[in-house]
């Protein structure tokens, strides 16, 4: 019964890309740890570039 | 000083239902662990059905 | 399919108290939002008192 | 390679305040633990006042 | 610069399985969203079976 | 009433360093957002180097 949380910046992730993330992570847990996909949760958080920092700067600043 | 995070899909949770979750979880921590409600935090995250996966599929696909 | 994370300090929470937290939170989600208990996850994190701070101080300092 | 998550209520945090949080937390990790800022992540979550509870009440109720 | 958190029960995950999870999730983010692996973090949490609940019960009870 | 979670690898963070992190983050939230320190929580998670990945590798591999 794994729980996986994926955080990425909200820069245009499409519904199809989200489905690929969900399928891919679930398959990885089945293949690696023999987990049951029926109780494998994947939650994707899309974070504003103002709200994500790396190297002292927000991603908004880095993209500017 | 507990911290509780509740994640649910964003399918129409009303402000009154949120207040019931906050009161209920806080009471549970008071009753079970004798915690102080004044420093008991409850944070509710509402997640898009595109962004929540279970059993290889997004909840959007499961609801379709 | 809710996911609930409860963080408390690791000050002697017993297995029975953990079971009461799990049952209580699950029942609250069933009663309030009509969620399915079979896909309701509760994860309890017990945090060292050195690693939890409030009001500028660690809980270890507050308990001293 | 630290990861820091800051959760606050969404009560008008400006982009400049977010940049100050990102810079300040990153500097603290450099100064205290000698971490590399290039792999120090800071993620800020702004939470609706309906969705944050303390002392049995939502922040919306407390502000009313 | 994604951040991925994988939570599983602490039932004997080997270092090699952890490396497979790290490589697999990172590759998925590269393939799906064209992310830079150098700033892709994966953090694995292993949770005691007493501390994980599903369907009103702890995993310890479910395994018994 | 902010909540801050700091995740670092468990490579010998001392109690004094933890206190400095708690004080520093709390002060930053007071100075930047005028938050009340009495309801500012800081939780530090120390993660095994086997369980933290970056650039396809665990930190254990990177340190070797």
XYZ file of C-alpha atoms in Angstrom, chain B:
64
model
C 1.484 19.737 19.396
C 0.330 17.415 16.660
C 0.221 18.218 12.977
C -2.331 16.413 10.835
C -2.524 16.607 7.048
C -5.641 15.277 5.312
C -5.515 14.825 1.543
C -8.748 14.230 -0.373
C -9.842 14.726 -3.961
C -11.377 18.135 -4.674
C -14.869 16.881 -5.297
C -16.994 19.453 -3.537
C -15.914 19.408 0.093
C -17.991 22.130 1.774
C -16.707 24.569 4.411
C -18.981 22.845 6.942
C -17.462 19.433 6.110
C -13.987 20.934 6.524
C -14.961 22.276 9.949
C -16.230 18.819 10.909
C -12.924 17.249 9.848
C -10.958 19.840 11.845
C -13.100 19.394 14.973
C -13.154 15.610 14.694
C -9.428 15.111 14.227
C -8.597 17.559 17.007
C -10.998 15.818 19.397
C -9.483 12.444 18.504
C -5.990 13.672 19.424
C -7.266 15.148 22.683
C -9.116 11.957 23.601
C -6.451 9.463 22.496
C -3.176 11.194 23.362
C -4.266 13.999 25.692
C -2.871 16.613 23.286
C -3.534 20.332 23.716
C -6.035 21.520 21.066
C -4.506 25.021 21.086
C -1.389 23.605 19.427
C -3.049 20.968 17.258
C -2.887 21.857 13.561
C -5.039 20.307 10.858
C -4.288 21.081 7.199
C -6.627 19.846 4.460
C -5.323 19.501 0.887
C -7.841 19.155 -1.926
C -6.243 17.425 -4.910
C -7.482 17.563 -8.503
C -8.840 14.224 -9.739
C -6.321 14.428 -12.620
C -3.535 14.500 -10.028
C -4.557 11.523 -7.882
C -3.859 8.005 -9.067
C -4.816 4.584 -7.758
C -4.573 1.214 -9.487
C -2.608 2.660 -12.453
C -5.364 5.209 -13.236
C -6.168 8.794 -12.361
C -9.380 9.358 -10.413
C -10.632 11.300 -13.439
C -10.356 8.092 -15.476
C -11.976 6.040 -12.707
C -14.919 8.460 -12.481
C -15.451 8.508 -16.288
